[in-house]
Amino acid sequence: MKCAVCARQAKGYGWFNPSLKRSDPGRYSDQWVFCSRRCQNAFSTLMNETEGQMIDPSEMETTAMGACLQPLGEFVGSIGMDRPLASYSRIEVLTLIDVVVTAYQCQMTAEHERMAARDRAFLQERLSLQKGRV
Ligand SMILES: [Zn+2]
């Protein structure tokens, strides 16, 4: 299972929606698993602020991908910007992947925390915009 916030390997941290009755199937989801207390807290705060409604994560994913550009550029610059990918050693390719994945995961966690720190009025507005799109 992957962490619902940052997509790292989940490690036994879960969450349920305490505002719903025990019999309500929306109270639990096997998707709500986390790698760390930090991700669990960010998710839990965000869910409490929005009364259990999910903010569409796709916008956060786009932001997180954008956050990979600079570290990716720095790494490629450090090993030679003009080299074709086929000339990379296995270690260089693995390092490149690690640089991008780490930047993505860090940004996803930070983005959930930033969102969770926003006020409820802002989050409710986001949710209503999201519903308007469906
Ligand atoms: Zn996580």
PDB file of C-alpha atoms and ligand atoms in Angstrom:
ATOM      1  CA  MET A   1       0.000   0.000   0.000  1.00  0.00           C
ATOM      2  CA  LYS A   2       1.111   3.525  -0.777  1.00  0.00           C
ATOM      3  CA  CYS A   3       0.826   6.536   1.508  1.00  0.00           C
ATOM      4  CA  ALA A   4      -2.285   8.537   0.544  1.00  0.00           C
ATOM      5  CA  VAL A   5      -0.297  11.763   0.860  1.00  0.00           C
ATOM      6  CA  CYS A   6       3.180  11.241  -0.591  1.00  0.00           C
ATOM      7  CA  ALA A   7       3.019   7.745  -2.218  1.00  0.00           C
ATOM      8  CA  ARG A   8       5.906   6.346  -0.134  1.00  0.00           C
ATOM      9  CA  GLN A   9       5.430   2.827   1.267  1.00  0.00           C
ATOM     10  CA  ALA A  10       2.654   3.012   3.906  1.00  0.00           C
ATOM     11  CA  LYS A  11       3.564   1.819   7.417  1.00  0.00           C
ATOM     12  CA  GLY A  12       0.498   1.027   9.470  1.00  0.00           C
ATOM     13  CA  TYR A  13      -0.795   4.556  10.021  1.00  0.00           C
ATOM     14  CA  GLY A  14      -4.502   4.794   9.201  1.00  0.00           C
ATOM     15  CA  TRP A  15      -7.403   7.181   9.543  1.00  0.00           C
ATOM     16  CA  PHE A  16     -11.201   7.035   9.832  1.00  0.00           C
ATOM     17  CA  ASN A  17     -13.786   9.781   9.686  1.00  0.00           C
ATOM     18  CA  PRO A  18     -15.062  10.217  13.266  1.00  0.00           C
ATOM     19  CA  SER A  19     -17.914  12.490  12.141  1.00  0.00           C
ATOM     20  CA  LEU A  20     -19.647   9.555  10.387  1.00  0.00           C
ATOM     21  CA  LYS A  21     -21.541   6.733  12.142  1.00  0.00           C
ATOM     22  CA  ARG A  22     -19.860   3.344  12.584  1.00  0.00           C
ATOM     23  CA  SER A  23     -22.338   1.799  10.128  1.00  0.00           C
ATOM     24  CA  ASP A  24     -21.521   4.395   7.438  1.00  0.00           C
ATOM     25  CA  PRO A  25     -19.228   2.859   4.788  1.00  0.00           C
ATOM     26  CA  GLY A  26     -17.693   6.320   4.222  1.00  0.00           C
ATOM     27  CA  ARG A  27     -16.231   6.226   7.742  1.00  0.00           C
ATOM     28  CA  TYR A  28     -13.369   3.974   6.642  1.00  0.00           C
ATOM     29  CA  SER A  29     -11.336   3.601   3.490  1.00  0.00           C
ATOM     30  CA  ASP A  30      -8.502   1.192   2.826  1.00  0.00           C
ATOM     31  CA  GLN A  31      -6.961   4.040   0.773  1.00  0.00           C
ATOM     32  CA  TRP A  32      -6.376   6.058   3.948  1.00  0.00           C
ATOM     33  CA  VAL A  33      -2.984   4.674   4.912  1.00  0.00           C
ATOM     34  CA  PHE A  34       0.188   6.654   5.568  1.00  0.00           C
ATOM     35  CA  CYS A  35       3.957   6.301   5.736  1.00  0.00           C
ATOM     36  CA  SER A  36       4.423   8.463   8.810  1.00  0.00           C
ATOM     37  CA  ARG A  37       2.747  10.413  11.557  1.00  0.00           C
ATOM     38  CA  ARG A  38       3.556  13.580   9.600  1.00  0.00           C
ATOM     39  CA  CYS A  39       1.496  12.497   6.565  1.00  0.00           C
ATOM     40  CA  GLN A  40      -1.265  11.091   8.805  1.00  0.00           C
ATOM     41  CA  ASN A  41      -1.492  14.449  10.625  1.00  0.00           C
ATOM     42  CA  ALA A  42      -1.576  16.489   7.418  1.00  0.00           C
ATOM     43  CA  PHE A  43      -4.368  14.300   6.017  1.00  0.00           C
ATOM     44  CA  SER A  44      -6.334  14.220   9.268  1.00  0.00           C
ATOM     45  CA  THR A  45      -6.170  18.016   9.680  1.00  0.00           C
ATOM     46  CA  LEU A  46      -7.261  18.534   6.086  1.00  0.00           C
ATOM     47  CA  MET A  47     -10.186  16.106   6.479  1.00  0.00           C
ATOM     48  CA  ASN A  48     -11.251  17.737   9.755  1.00  0.00           C
ATOM     49  CA  GLU A  49     -11.111  21.202   8.191  1.00  0.00           C
ATOM     50  CA  THR A  50     -13.258  20.095   5.249  1.00  0.00           C
ATOM     51  CA  GLU A  51     -15.588  17.907   7.376  1.00  0.00           C
ATOM     52  CA  GLY A  52     -14.428  14.715   5.740  1.00  0.00           C
ATOM     53  CA  GLN A  53     -14.609  15.759   2.104  1.00  0.00           C
ATOM     54  CA  MET A  54     -11.627  15.100  -0.110  1.00  0.00           C
ATOM     55  CA  ILE A  55      -9.802  17.890  -1.902  1.00  0.00           C
ATOM     56  CA  ASP A  56      -8.944  16.760  -5.427  1.00  0.00           C
ATOM     57  CA  PRO A  57      -5.264  15.777  -5.230  1.00  0.00           C
ATOM     58  CA  SER A  58      -4.603  16.233  -8.961  1.00  0.00           C
ATOM     59  CA  GLU A  59      -3.762  19.917  -8.555  1.00  0.00           C
ATOM     60  CA  MET A  60      -1.301  19.050  -5.780  1.00  0.00           C
ATOM     61  CA  GLU A  61       0.244  16.398  -8.033  1.00  0.00           C
ATOM     62  CA  THR A  62       0.744  18.941 -10.803  1.00  0.00           C
ATOM     63  CA  THR A  63       2.382  21.336  -8.340  1.00  0.00           C
ATOM     64  CA  ALA A  64       4.564  18.516  -6.998  1.00  0.00           C
ATOM     65  CA  MET A  65       5.705  17.568 -10.502  1.00  0.00           C
ATOM     66  CA  GLY A  66       6.644  21.193 -11.105  1.00  0.00           C
ATOM     67  CA  ALA A  67       8.711  21.109  -7.907  1.00  0.00           C
ATOM     68  CA  CYS A  68      10.843  18.308  -9.427  1.00  0.00           C
ATOM     69  CA  LEU A  69      12.082  20.470 -12.284  1.00  0.00           C
ATOM     70  CA  GLN A  70      14.724  22.408 -10.375  1.00  0.00           C
ATOM     71  CA  PRO A  71      16.377  19.429  -8.601  1.00  0.00           C
ATOM     72  CA  LEU A  72      16.229  17.470 -11.879  1.00  0.00           C
ATOM     73  CA  GLY A  73      17.936  20.342 -13.720  1.00  0.00           C
ATOM     74  CA  GLU A  74      20.563  20.680 -10.993  1.00  0.00           C
ATOM     75  CA  PHE A  75      21.420  16.979 -11.116  1.00  0.00           C
ATOM     76  CA  VAL A  76      21.595  16.829 -14.919  1.00  0.00           C
ATOM     77  CA  GLY A  77      23.698  20.007 -14.858  1.00  0.00           C
ATOM     78  CA  SER A  78      26.074  18.425 -12.342  1.00  0.00           C
ATOM     79  CA  ILE A  79      26.812  15.365 -14.519  1.00  0.00           C
ATOM     80  CA  GLY A  80      26.865  17.205 -17.866  1.00  0.00           C
ATOM     81  CA  MET A  81      23.828  18.832 -19.451  1.00  0.00           C
ATOM     82  CA  ASP A  82      24.886  17.930 -23.015  1.00  0.00           C
ATOM     83  CA  ARG A  83      25.182  14.169 -22.424  1.00  0.00           C
ATOM     84  CA  PRO A  84      22.564  11.919 -24.058  1.00  0.00           C
ATOM     85  CA  LEU A  85      20.556   9.786 -21.612  1.00  0.00           C
ATOM     86  CA  ALA A  86      21.969   6.620 -23.255  1.00  0.00           C
ATOM     87  CA  SER A  87      25.447   7.553 -21.986  1.00  0.00           C
ATOM     88  CA  TYR A  88      24.325   7.679 -18.322  1.00  0.00           C
ATOM     89  CA  SER A  89      25.651   4.956 -16.054  1.00  0.00           C
ATOM     90  CA  ARG A  90      23.164   2.848 -14.117  1.00  0.00           C
ATOM     91  CA  ILE A  91      24.079   4.771 -10.946  1.00  0.00           C
ATOM     92  CA  GLU A  92      23.470   8.101 -12.683  1.00  0.00           C
ATOM     93  CA  VAL A  93      20.019   6.979 -13.892  1.00  0.00           C
ATOM     94  CA  LEU A  94      19.105   5.664 -10.415  1.00  0.00           C
ATOM     95  CA  THR A  95      20.294   8.929  -8.839  1.00  0.00           C
ATOM     96  CA  LEU A  96      18.222  10.903 -11.338  1.00  0.00           C
ATOM     97  CA  ILE A  97      15.127   8.853 -10.417  1.00  0.00           C
ATOM     98  CA  ASP A  98      15.856   9.267  -6.707  1.00  0.00           C
ATOM     99  CA  VAL A  99      16.250  13.054  -7.079  1.00  0.00           C
ATOM    100  CA  VAL A 100      12.866  13.332  -8.840  1.00  0.00           C
ATOM    101  CA  VAL A 101      10.940  10.890  -6.610  1.00  0.00           C
ATOM    102  CA  THR A 102      12.289  12.442  -3.400  1.00  0.00           C
ATOM    103  CA  ALA A 103      11.427  15.968  -4.575  1.00  0.00           C
ATOM    104  CA  TYR A 104       7.916  14.782  -5.532  1.00  0.00           C
ATOM    105  CA  GLN A 105       7.247  13.060  -2.203  1.00  0.00           C
ATOM    106  CA  CYS A 106       8.537  15.999  -0.141  1.00  0.00           C
ATOM    107  CA  GLN A 107       6.410  18.424  -2.114  1.00  0.00           C
ATOM    108  CA  MET A 108       3.248  16.267  -1.776  1.00  0.00           C
ATOM    109  CA  THR A 109       3.632  16.135   2.019  1.00  0.00           C
ATOM    110  CA  ALA A 110       4.379  19.864   2.244  1.00  0.00           C
ATOM    111  CA  GLU A 111       1.434  20.665  -0.037  1.00  0.00           C
ATOM    112  CA  HIS A 112      -0.998  18.661   2.157  1.00  0.00           C
ATOM    113  CA  GLU A 113       0.371  20.458   5.233  1.00  0.00           C
ATOM    114  CA  ARG A 114       0.037  23.839   3.543  1.00  0.00           C
ATOM    115  CA  MET A 115      -3.542  23.015   2.490  1.00  0.00           C
ATOM    116  CA  ALA A 116      -4.404  21.751   5.985  1.00  0.00           C
ATOM    117  CA  ALA A 117      -3.167  25.039   7.438  1.00  0.00           C
ATOM    118  CA  ARG A 118      -5.586  27.062   5.276  1.00  0.00           C
ATOM    119  CA  ASP A 119      -8.789  28.287   6.858  1.00  0.00           C
ATOM    120  CA  ARG A 120     -12.064  26.440   6.490  1.00  0.00           C
ATOM    121  CA  ALA A 121     -13.706  29.124   4.324  1.00  0.00           C
ATOM    122  CA  PHE A 122     -10.918  28.757   1.758  1.00  0.00           C
ATOM    123  CA  LEU A 123     -11.178  24.958   1.750  1.00  0.00           C
ATOM    124  CA  GLN A 124     -14.986  25.023   1.439  1.00  0.00           C
ATOM    125  CA  GLU A 125     -14.650  27.322  -1.552  1.00  0.00           C
ATOM    126  CA  ARG A 126     -12.182  24.876  -3.142  1.00  0.00           C
ATOM    127  CA  LEU A 127     -14.606  22.002  -2.555  1.00  0.00           C
ATOM    128  CA  SER A 128     -17.538  23.853  -4.102  1.00  0.00           C
ATOM    129  CA  LEU A 129     -15.431  24.728  -7.182  1.00  0.00           C
ATOM    130  CA  GLN A 130     -14.451  21.072  -7.412  1.00  0.00           C
ATOM    131  CA  LYS A 131     -18.113  19.959  -7.289  1.00  0.00           C
ATOM    132  CA  GLY A 132     -18.952  22.496  -9.990  1.00  0.00           C
ATOM    133  CA  ARG A 133     -16.455  20.768 -12.296  1.00  0.00           C
ATOM    134  CA  VAL A 134     -18.042  17.287 -12.015  1.00  0.00           C
TER     135      VAL A 134
HETATM  136 ZN    ZN B   1       3.606   9.843   3.363  1.00  0.00          ZN
END
